[in-house]
C-alpha atoms as one frame of an Amber mdcrd trajectory, in Angstrom:
protein
-182.819-105.569-196.562-183.450-104.955-192.802-181.840-105.887-189.824-183.055
-107.706-186.887-183.612-107.338-183.602-184.853-110.427-181.702-185.845-110.761
-177.512-187.714-113.819-176.385-189.100-112.688-172.834-189.232-115.843-169.881
-191.559-115.509-167.041-189.622-117.309-164.381-192.258-119.250-162.171-192.167
-118.614-158.425-194.548-121.018-157.459-194.262-121.296-153.625-191.573-121.312
-151.027-192.153-125.012-149.310-189.071-126.362-150.488-186.497-123.984-149.391
-186.290-121.021-147.063-184.001-119.717-149.876-186.749-118.967-152.371-189.272
-115.834-152.681-192.307-115.834-150.703-195.764-117.813-152.735-197.471-114.722
-152.984-195.078-113.604-156.010-195.999-116.860-157.869-196.030-116.780-161.801
-195.610-119.930-164.330-192.775-120.021-166.804-194.345-118.490-169.855-192.576
-117.178-173.173-193.458-114.640-175.726-191.100-113.240-178.527-190.622-110.096
-180.438-188.489-110.146-183.975-188.043-107.612-186.435-187.800-107.773-189.663
-185.953-110.135-191.331-182.616-109.300-193.568-182.432-112.488-195.365-183.606
-115.987-195.661-181.191-117.716-193.231-181.772-114.863-190.397-183.596-115.511
-187.003-187.041-113.983-187.392-190.330-114.484-185.841-191.179-116.878-188.437
-188.533-119.576-188.313-187.358-118.880-184.503-189.265-121.930-183.126-187.428
-123.299-180.452-184.730-122.477-177.883-182.723-124.027-174.885-182.093-122.287
-171.660-179.610-123.600-169.044-179.301-121.580-165.814-177.036-122.164-162.807
-177.294-120.878-159.173-174.418-119.079-157.590-173.817-117.949-153.953-172.935
-114.930-155.417-172.369-112.791-158.211-170.399-115.106-160.684-166.710-114.206
-161.288-166.409-116.352-164.306-163.665-118.501-163.195-165.050-121.055-160.845
-166.980-124.024-161.757-170.888-123.728-162.701-171.397-127.436-162.965-172.576
-128.457-159.419-174.839-125.597-159.256-177.188-126.450-162.534-180.747-125.087
-161.975-182.398-125.490-165.475-180.463-128.067-167.261-181.227-127.864-170.858
-184.701-126.682-171.005-186.153-126.609-174.318-189.183-124.588-175.672-190.879
-124.510-178.944-193.794-123.355-180.933-195.291-124.699-183.760-195.504-120.893
-185.714-194.866-117.440-185.158-198.602-116.739-183.703-198.180-119.986-181.099
-197.298-119.469-177.677-193.779-121.260-176.306-194.286-124.586-174.782-192.268
-126.940-172.935-192.249-130.784-172.036-190.198-129.944-169.216-192.459-130.722
-165.559-189.759-128.670-163.102-190.893-125.745-161.554-188.294-122.890-161.301
-188.104-120.381-158.157-186.063-116.987-158.120-183.597-117.612-154.983-184.469
-115.080-151.849-183.028-111.759-152.121-181.672-112.684-148.314-180.142-115.468
-149.616-177.735-113.265-151.497-177.577-116.033-154.597-177.771-114.981-158.110
-178.831-117.129-161.182-176.954-116.931-164.670-178.666-117.916-167.963-177.523
-118.973-171.137-179.748-119.640-174.109-179.093-120.498-177.473-181.702-121.813
-180.581-182.326-125.439-180.148-180.919-126.393-183.319-178.122-128.790-182.314
-178.727-129.529-178.671-175.266-131.765-178.307-173.305-128.669-179.045-173.857
-127.047-175.464-170.906-127.889-173.300-169.909-126.743-169.703-166.273-126.769
-168.937-164.913-127.723-165.391-164.659-124.023-164.797-165.586-120.967-166.412
-168.475-120.069-168.903-170.484-122.535-170.985-169.553-122.539-174.818-171.386
-123.755-177.594-169.571-124.985-181.026-171.060-123.604-184.524-170.167-124.851
-188.207-170.469-122.327-190.981-171.830-123.471-194.380-169.699-123.857-197.137
-172.473-122.482-199.174-173.049-118.727-198.461-177.175-119.154-199.001-177.289
-122.110-196.771-175.294-120.110-194.078-177.629-119.655-190.816-177.728-116.917
-188.484-176.667-117.404-184.642-178.376-115.548-181.995-177.822-116.343-178.232
-178.704-114.751-174.710-176.714-114.645-171.730-177.939-112.986-168.458-175.885
-112.748-165.398-176.193-112.555-161.797-179.981-112.062-161.832-182.626-111.921
-159.198-185.872-111.219-158.876-185.167-107.729-158.571-182.773-107.194-161.163
-183.591-104.473-163.622-185.372-106.001-166.267-187.189-108.420-163.944-191.056
-107.724-163.639-193.243-109.779-161.389-190.657-112.505-162.012-190.562-112.094
-165.943-187.004-112.230-167.234-186.094-110.889-170.918-183.583-112.819-172.679
-182.202-110.667-175.298-180.747-112.739-178.033-178.142-111.295-180.079-176.337
-112.108-183.474-172.573-113.107-182.700-171.526-113.594-186.322-170.181-110.960
-188.851-172.645-110.250-191.596-170.835-109.173-194.929-172.528-107.650-198.274
-171.232-105.855-201.144-172.126-102.658-203.340-170.181-100.902-206.018-169.563
 -97.166-207.346-169.033 -97.061-211.127-165.728 -95.601-211.793-167.131 -93.839
-215.042-170.867 -93.556-214.828-171.010 -93.488-218.504-170.465 -97.121-218.838
-172.342-100.047-218.269-171.207-102.323-215.776-171.871-105.816-215.222-170.726
-107.441-211.970-170.910-111.234-211.867-168.653-112.515-209.330-167.039-111.696
-205.748-165.122-113.683-203.824-162.844-113.867-200.445-160.466-116.445-200.038
-158.440-118.021-196.892-160.450-116.549-194.081-161.721-118.955-191.431-164.598
-121.231-191.633-165.576-124.568-190.639-166.303-125.295-186.924-165.695-122.587
-184.139-166.488-122.462-180.307-168.565-119.816-179.279-168.076-118.456-175.080
-170.781-116.679-173.309-167.726-115.301-171.335-168.815-111.892-171.249-171.410
-109.206-172.445-170.854-110.186-176.185-169.017-113.284-175.772-166.168-114.601
-177.882-165.302-117.218-180.412-162.400-119.301-180.429-161.144-120.400-183.904
-158.286-122.706-183.227-159.796-125.423-184.762-161.445-123.540-187.751-160.410
-124.044-191.390-159.344-121.821-193.974-162.129-121.425-196.827-163.169-119.037
-199.536-166.373-117.996-200.110-168.491-116.823-203.409-170.931-114.018-203.085
-174.308-114.367-204.693-174.409-111.234-207.004-177.466-109.744-207.969-176.748
-106.326-209.395-179.155-103.361-208.825-179.965-101.065-211.947-180.774 -98.162
-209.583-178.880 -96.711-206.834-179.516 -97.394-203.159-181.754 -94.537-201.778
-179.880 -91.594-200.743-176.489 -93.176-201.402-173.941 -93.374-204.564-173.929
 -96.898-204.770-175.351 -99.811-206.177-176.509-102.793-204.453-175.108-106.226
-205.383-177.068-108.030-202.894-180.251-110.412-203.492-182.063-112.155-200.511
-179.639-115.049-199.621-176.523-113.127-200.717-175.291-112.214-197.016-172.254
-113.903-195.982-172.662-115.087-192.004-169.197-115.653-191.035-167.374-115.949
-187.893-165.606-112.894-186.339-161.800-112.613-186.838-158.827-110.802-188.257
-158.873-110.241-191.886-155.802-107.836-192.662-154.368-108.833-195.826-157.232
-110.726-196.982-158.118-110.841-200.763-161.561-109.946-202.290-161.921-110.809
-206.157-164.183-109.172-208.513-165.031-110.035-211.745-167.088-107.390-213.599
-167.045-106.192-217.300-167.933-102.861-218.728-169.276-101.699-221.938-169.529
 -98.480-223.892-172.697 -99.069-225.934-171.664-102.322-228.191-168.225-102.102
-227.466-166.290-103.678-224.337-163.920-101.797-222.506-163.304-104.259-219.802
-163.549-108.077-219.005-161.971-109.462-216.317-161.172-109.758-212.344-159.354
-107.571-210.183-158.165-107.958-206.607-158.518-105.932-203.387-156.610-106.281
-200.188-158.009-105.635-197.023-156.009-103.555-194.798-153.595-104.875-192.197
-155.958-103.654-189.401-159.346-105.242-190.916-161.389-107.017-188.497-164.687
-108.519-188.498-166.544-108.330-185.199-169.160-110.050-183.250-172.979-108.454
-184.358-171.292-106.479-186.828-172.707-105.619-190.560-170.020-104.928-192.777
-170.668-103.267-196.363-167.979-103.173-198.736-168.491-100.542-201.234-166.226
-101.543-204.429-165.412 -98.386-206.809-164.525 -99.949-210.006-162.528 -98.604
-212.328-163.761 -98.715-216.226-160.297-100.522-217.292-156.565-100.636-215.980
-156.971 -98.922-213.001-157.060-100.688-209.287-160.273-101.651-207.177-161.153
 -98.918-204.606-162.726-100.022-201.430-164.608 -98.220-198.767-165.809-100.007
-195.699-169.440 -99.008-194.160-169.864-100.533-190.462-172.935-100.870-188.538
-174.063-102.459-185.152-176.194-105.616-186.160-177.794-105.606-182.385-178.699
-102.362-182.537-180.110-100.978-186.050-183.617-100.001-185.864-186.066-102.201
-187.685-186.412 -99.266-190.573-182.672 -99.280-191.302-181.558-100.534-194.833
-178.836-102.709-193.178-177.608-104.532-196.098-177.338-101.859-198.233
Protein backbone atom coordinates (compact mmCIF):
# COMPACT_ATOMS: atom_id res chain seq x y z
CA UNK A 1 0.00 0.00 0.00
CA UNK A 2 2.19 2.82 -1.24
CA UNK A 3 1.65 6.55 -1.73
CA UNK A 4 1.29 8.28 -5.01
CA UNK A 5 3.03 11.38 -6.22
CA UNK A 6 1.77 12.56 -9.58
CA UNK A 7 3.12 15.15 -12.00
CA UNK A 8 1.96 16.08 -15.46
CA UNK A 9 4.44 17.97 -17.59
CA UNK A 10 2.93 20.49 -19.97
CA UNK A 11 5.05 21.89 -22.77
CA UNK A 12 3.34 25.19 -23.46
CA UNK A 13 3.63 26.19 -27.09
CA UNK A 14 5.48 29.29 -28.17
CA UNK A 15 4.82 29.14 -31.90
CA UNK A 16 5.45 32.64 -33.16
CA UNK A 17 4.94 36.31 -32.31
CA UNK A 18 2.99 37.58 -35.29
CA UNK A 19 -0.20 38.01 -33.25
CA UNK A 20 1.15 40.48 -30.72
CA UNK A 21 4.39 42.07 -29.63
CA UNK A 22 3.55 40.90 -26.10
CA UNK A 23 4.48 37.29 -26.93
CA UNK A 24 7.96 35.79 -27.07
CA UNK A 25 10.03 35.49 -30.20
CA UNK A 26 9.50 32.69 -32.77
CA UNK A 27 12.92 31.15 -32.17
CA UNK A 28 11.44 29.69 -28.96
CA UNK A 29 8.72 27.70 -30.74
CA UNK A 30 7.41 24.46 -29.19
CA UNK A 31 4.04 22.77 -29.33
CA UNK A 32 1.96 21.82 -26.32
CA UNK A 33 2.70 18.27 -25.22
CA UNK A 34 2.12 16.24 -22.08
CA UNK A 35 3.80 13.39 -20.27
CA UNK A 36 2.95 11.98 -16.85
CA UNK A 37 4.94 10.45 -14.03
CA UNK A 38 2.88 8.52 -11.49
CA UNK A 39 4.23 6.67 -8.48
CA UNK A 40 2.79 3.44 -7.13
CA UNK A 41 -0.83 3.20 -6.06
CA UNK A 42 -2.12 3.10 -2.52
CA UNK A 43 -5.56 1.74 -3.34
CA UNK A 44 -7.74 1.02 -6.33
CA UNK A 45 -9.36 4.45 -6.31
CA UNK A 46 -6.10 6.40 -6.10
CA UNK A 47 -4.95 8.35 -9.10
CA UNK A 48 -2.30 6.26 -10.87
CA UNK A 49 -0.55 6.15 -14.20
CA UNK A 50 -3.05 3.55 -15.34
CA UNK A 51 -6.24 5.42 -14.48
CA UNK A 52 -5.19 9.05 -14.90
CA UNK A 53 -6.44 9.35 -18.46
CA UNK A 54 -7.80 12.86 -18.69
CA UNK A 55 -7.34 16.32 -17.22
CA UNK A 56 -8.51 19.84 -18.00
CA UNK A 57 -6.52 23.07 -17.89
CA UNK A 58 -7.76 26.62 -17.45
CA UNK A 59 -5.32 29.51 -17.57
CA UNK A 60 -5.57 33.27 -17.30
CA UNK A 61 -3.19 36.06 -18.27
CA UNK A 62 -2.79 38.79 -15.66
CA UNK A 63 -1.07 42.16 -16.01
CA UNK A 64 1.21 41.39 -13.08
CA UNK A 65 1.47 38.97 -10.17
CA UNK A 66 -2.05 37.92 -9.18
CA UNK A 67 -3.21 39.06 -5.74
CA UNK A 68 -6.08 36.59 -5.47
CA UNK A 69 -8.67 39.35 -5.32
CA UNK A 70 -9.15 40.69 -8.83
CA UNK A 71 -11.38 39.18 -11.50
CA UNK A 72 -9.76 36.56 -13.72
CA UNK A 73 -12.60 36.02 -16.17
CA UNK A 74 -11.70 38.84 -18.55
CA UNK A 75 -8.22 37.41 -18.99
CA UNK A 76 -9.14 33.80 -19.83
CA UNK A 77 -6.46 32.20 -21.99
CA UNK A 78 -6.79 28.43 -22.06
CA UNK A 79 -10.52 27.99 -21.54
CA UNK A 80 -11.16 24.47 -20.28
CA UNK A 81 -8.74 22.68 -22.59
CA UNK A 82 -8.99 18.93 -22.05
CA UNK A 83 -6.25 16.39 -22.65
CA UNK A 84 -6.80 12.64 -22.84
CA UNK A 85 -4.95 9.44 -23.57
CA UNK A 86 -6.12 5.89 -24.20
CA UNK A 87 -3.79 4.24 -21.69
CA UNK A 88 -0.75 4.88 -19.54
CA UNK A 89 1.67 4.30 -22.42
CA UNK A 90 -0.13 6.59 -24.88
CA UNK A 91 0.74 10.27 -25.42
CA UNK A 92 -1.57 13.04 -24.23
CA UNK A 93 -3.71 14.47 -27.03
CA UNK A 94 -6.32 17.19 -27.36
CA UNK A 95 -8.96 18.08 -29.93
CA UNK A 96 -8.38 21.77 -29.24
CA UNK A 97 -6.96 23.58 -32.27
CA UNK A 98 -5.73 26.65 -30.42
CA UNK A 99 -2.11 27.75 -30.26
CA UNK A 100 -0.98 29.29 -26.99
CA UNK A 101 1.93 31.64 -26.37
CA UNK A 102 3.93 32.73 -23.40
CA UNK A 103 3.63 36.48 -22.78
CA UNK A 104 6.89 38.28 -23.47
CA UNK A 105 9.03 39.01 -20.44
CA UNK A 106 9.06 42.72 -21.31
CA UNK A 107 5.26 42.89 -21.04
CA UNK A 108 5.40 41.98 -17.35
CA UNK A 109 2.38 39.71 -17.77
CA UNK A 110 1.96 36.43 -15.89
CA UNK A 111 -0.05 33.29 -16.52
CA UNK A 112 -2.16 31.54 -13.85
CA UNK A 113 -2.81 27.81 -14.41
CA UNK A 114 -5.49 25.62 -12.81
CA UNK A 115 -5.89 21.94 -13.67
CA UNK A 116 -8.04 19.07 -12.46
CA UNK A 117 -9.12 15.58 -13.62
CA UNK A 118 -11.63 15.55 -16.46
CA UNK A 119 -14.27 13.70 -14.46
CA UNK A 120 -16.96 16.36 -14.14
CA UNK A 121 -16.21 19.32 -16.42
CA UNK A 122 -19.25 21.28 -15.19
CA UNK A 123 -17.89 21.37 -11.64
CA UNK A 124 -15.31 24.06 -12.47
CA UNK A 125 -16.46 27.57 -11.64
CA UNK A 126 -14.89 31.01 -11.79
CA UNK A 127 -16.38 33.56 -9.37
CA UNK A 128 -16.63 37.25 -10.21
CA UNK A 129 -13.48 37.86 -8.17
CA UNK A 130 -10.84 35.59 -6.72
CA UNK A 131 -9.64 32.10 -7.46
CA UNK A 132 -11.62 29.44 -9.34
CA UNK A 133 -13.31 26.55 -7.55
CA UNK A 134 -14.40 23.00 -8.27
CA UNK A 135 -17.12 20.98 -6.57
CA UNK A 136 -16.49 17.41 -5.47
CA UNK A 137 -18.67 14.74 -3.89
CA UNK A 138 -17.40 12.09 -1.47
CA UNK A 139 -19.13 8.79 -2.13
CA UNK A 140 -21.13 7.30 0.74
CA UNK A 141 -19.45 3.93 0.14
CA UNK A 142 -15.74 3.99 1.07
CA UNK A 143 -14.74 1.42 -1.56
CA UNK A 144 -16.20 3.73 -4.22
CA UNK A 145 -14.58 6.90 -2.91
CA UNK A 146 -12.27 8.59 -5.40
CA UNK A 147 -8.99 10.34 -5.02
CA UNK A 148 -8.88 13.99 -6.09
CA UNK A 149 -5.73 15.63 -7.42
CA UNK A 150 -5.40 19.19 -8.67
CA UNK A 151 -2.61 21.43 -9.96
CA UNK A 152 -2.13 25.17 -9.52
CA UNK A 153 0.75 27.20 -10.93
CA UNK A 154 0.75 30.94 -10.27
CA UNK A 155 2.48 33.93 -11.84
CA UNK A 156 4.23 31.82 -14.45
CA UNK A 157 6.40 33.19 -17.25
CA UNK A 158 8.67 31.52 -19.76
CA UNK A 159 11.56 32.24 -17.37
CA UNK A 160 9.92 30.96 -14.19
CA UNK A 161 11.82 28.27 -12.32
CA UNK A 162 10.35 24.96 -13.43
CA UNK A 163 9.80 26.11 -17.01
CA UNK A 164 12.37 24.69 -19.43
CA UNK A 165 12.25 25.54 -23.14
CA UNK A 166 8.63 26.57 -22.70
CA UNK A 167 7.76 23.37 -20.86
CA UNK A 168 5.77 23.85 -17.66
CA UNK A 169 5.45 21.09 -15.08
CA UNK A 170 2.05 20.89 -13.44
CA UNK A 171 2.40 19.04 -10.15
CA UNK A 172 -0.89 17.44 -9.21
CA UNK A 173 -1.47 17.15 -5.45
CA UNK A 174 -3.89 15.13 -3.35
CA UNK A 175 -6.40 17.48 -1.71
CA UNK A 176 -8.45 15.05 0.39
CA UNK A 177 -7.46 13.33 3.64
CA UNK A 178 -6.82 9.60 3.61
CA UNK A 179 -7.72 7.58 6.71
CA UNK A 180 -6.57 4.07 7.66
CA UNK A 181 -6.58 1.88 10.76
CA UNK A 182 -4.31 -0.61 12.51
CA UNK A 183 -4.41 -2.22 15.94
CA UNK A 184 -2.23 -3.36 18.81
CA UNK A 185 -3.54 -6.25 20.92
CA UNK A 186 -3.79 -5.28 24.58
CA UNK A 187 -2.96 -8.88 25.48
CA UNK A 188 -0.75 -10.56 22.85
CA UNK A 189 -1.60 -13.97 24.31
CA UNK A 190 -5.20 -13.71 23.12
CA UNK A 191 -6.60 -14.09 19.62
CA UNK A 192 -8.19 -10.89 18.29
CA UNK A 193 -10.73 -10.57 15.51
CA UNK A 194 -11.73 -7.07 14.38
CA UNK A 195 -14.98 -7.09 12.39
CA UNK A 196 -16.04 -3.46 12.06
CA UNK A 197 -14.74 0.10 12.38
CA UNK A 198 -16.89 3.17 11.77
CA UNK A 199 -16.99 6.90 12.34
CA UNK A 200 -20.10 9.02 12.76
CA UNK A 201 -21.14 12.62 12.10
CA UNK A 202 -18.25 13.78 9.94
CA UNK A 203 -18.70 16.00 6.89
CA UNK A 204 -19.51 14.20 3.65
CA UNK A 205 -21.60 14.86 0.56
CA UNK A 206 -20.44 17.72 -1.65
CA UNK A 207 -17.78 20.31 -0.89
CA UNK A 208 -16.26 23.22 -2.80
CA UNK A 209 -12.50 23.34 -3.31
CA UNK A 210 -10.83 26.70 -3.98
CA UNK A 211 -7.41 27.10 -5.63
CA UNK A 212 -6.75 30.09 -3.40
CA UNK A 213 -3.25 29.35 -2.12
CA UNK A 214 -0.43 26.86 -2.44
CA UNK A 215 -2.58 24.04 -1.11
CA UNK A 216 -6.05 25.46 -1.65
CA UNK A 217 -8.87 25.05 0.84
CA UNK A 218 -12.29 23.45 1.22
CA UNK A 219 -15.64 25.11 1.87
CA UNK A 220 -17.93 22.55 3.51
CA UNK A 221 -20.84 24.89 4.24
CA UNK A 222 -23.21 22.77 2.17
CA UNK A 223 -21.69 19.41 3.07
CA UNK A 224 -23.83 16.95 5.00
CA UNK A 225 -23.21 14.84 8.09
CA UNK A 226 -22.20 11.31 7.20
CA UNK A 227 -21.04 8.04 8.72
CA UNK A 228 -18.53 5.68 7.15
CA UNK A 229 -17.72 2.00 7.70
CA UNK A 230 -14.14 0.81 7.20
CA UNK A 231 -13.57 -2.24 5.00
CA UNK A 232 -11.62 -4.34 7.52
CA UNK A 233 -9.10 -6.91 6.37
CA UNK A 234 -7.09 -7.96 9.38
CA UNK A 235 -3.48 -8.99 8.84
CA UNK A 236 -2.22 -12.04 10.72
CA UNK A 237 1.28 -10.59 10.97
CA UNK A 238 2.64 -7.29 12.22
CA UNK A 239 3.54 -4.55 9.80
CA UNK A 240 7.27 -4.78 9.13
CA UNK A 241 9.30 -2.94 11.79
CA UNK A 242 6.11 -1.95 13.64
CA UNK A 243 4.28 -3.20 16.71
CA UNK A 244 0.83 -3.10 15.14
CA UNK A 245 -1.26 -5.11 12.68
CA UNK A 246 -2.79 -3.59 9.56
CA UNK A 247 -6.57 -3.60 9.17
CA UNK A 248 -6.53 -2.34 5.58
CA UNK A 249 -7.29 -4.06 2.31
CA UNK A 250 -6.71 -2.62 -1.17
CA UNK A 251 -9.89 -0.52 -1.03
CA UNK A 252 -10.12 0.19 2.68
CA UNK A 253 -8.84 3.79 2.83
CA UNK A 254 -11.38 6.49 3.53
CA UNK A 255 -10.94 9.44 1.14
CA UNK A 256 -12.65 12.24 3.06
CA UNK A 257 -12.83 16.02 3.26
CA UNK A 258 -10.22 17.80 5.38
CA UNK A 259 -12.09 19.03 8.47
CA UNK A 260 -12.16 19.50 12.23
CA UNK A 261 -12.90 16.15 13.86
CA UNK A 262 -12.47 16.91 17.55
CA UNK A 263 -15.03 14.96 19.59
CA UNK A 264 -15.95 12.62 16.74
CA UNK A 265 -16.50 9.01 17.78
CA UNK A 266 -14.89 5.93 16.24
CA UNK A 267 -16.61 2.62 16.96
CA UNK A 268 -14.73 -0.69 16.90
CA UNK A 269 -16.37 -4.11 16.97
CA UNK A 270 -14.08 -6.99 17.86
CA UNK A 271 -13.72 -10.14 19.90
CA UNK A 272 -10.95 -11.82 21.91
CA UNK A 273 -10.46 -15.49 22.67
CA UNK A 274 -8.18 -17.52 24.88
CA UNK A 275 -7.99 -20.86 23.14
CA UNK A 276 -11.61 -21.82 22.52
CA UNK A 277 -12.97 -19.58 25.30
CA UNK A 278 -14.44 -16.22 24.37
CA UNK A 279 -13.11 -13.45 26.61
CA UNK A 280 -14.79 -10.44 25.00
CA UNK A 281 -17.16 -9.73 22.14
CA UNK A 282 -18.73 -6.36 21.49
CA UNK A 283 -18.33 -2.77 20.31
CA UNK A 284 -16.26 -0.09 21.99
CA UNK A 285 -15.83 3.56 21.14
CA UNK A 286 -13.02 6.05 21.26
CA UNK A 287 -13.49 9.83 21.09
CA UNK A 288 -11.02 11.89 19.08
CA UNK A 289 -9.26 14.71 20.98
CA UNK A 290 -10.79 18.19 20.90
CA UNK A 291 -8.00 19.49 18.67
CA UNK A 292 -8.13 16.60 16.18
CA UNK A 293 -8.09 17.75 12.57
CA UNK A 294 -7.84 16.14 9.14
CA UNK A 295 -5.81 18.40 6.87
CA UNK A 296 -5.46 18.64 3.12
CA UNK A 297 -3.14 16.08 1.54
CA UNK A 298 -2.64 14.25 4.84
CA UNK A 299 -2.42 10.54 5.59
CA UNK A 300 -3.87 9.61 8.97
CA UNK A 301 -3.27 6.17 10.45
CA UNK A 302 -5.19 5.49 13.65
CA UNK A 303 -3.47 2.78 15.68
CA UNK A 304 -6.00 1.33 18.12
CA UNK A 305 -4.87 -0.46 21.26
CA UNK A 306 -7.63 -2.99 21.93
CA UNK A 307 -7.96 -4.30 25.49
CA UNK A 308 -8.72 -7.92 26.22
CA UNK A 309 -11.92 -7.11 28.05
CA UNK A 310 -13.63 -4.20 29.78
CA UNK A 311 -10.88 -1.57 29.58
CA UNK A 312 -11.04 1.48 27.33
CA UNK A 313 -9.61 1.51 23.83
CA UNK A 314 -6.40 3.47 23.37
CA UNK A 315 -5.67 5.45 20.22
CA UNK A 316 -2.48 6.77 18.67
CA UNK A 317 -2.46 8.95 15.55
CA UNK A 318 0.31 8.64 12.96
CA UNK A 319 0.30 11.45 10.41
CA UNK A 320 2.25 11.78 7.16
CA UNK A 321 2.12 14.06 4.13
CA UNK A 322 0.36 12.30 1.26
CA UNK A 323 2.07 14.56 -1.29
CA UNK A 324 5.68 14.10 -0.19
CA UNK A 325 5.99 10.45 0.88
CA UNK A 326 8.50 8.48 -1.14
CA UNK A 327 7.44 5.65 -3.40
CA UNK A 328 8.81 3.05 -1.02
CA UNK A 329 7.10 4.28 2.15
CA UNK A 330 4.39 2.03 3.58
CA UNK A 331 2.03 4.93 3.99
CA UNK A 332 -1.21 3.04 4.51
CA UNK A 333 0.41 1.14 7.34
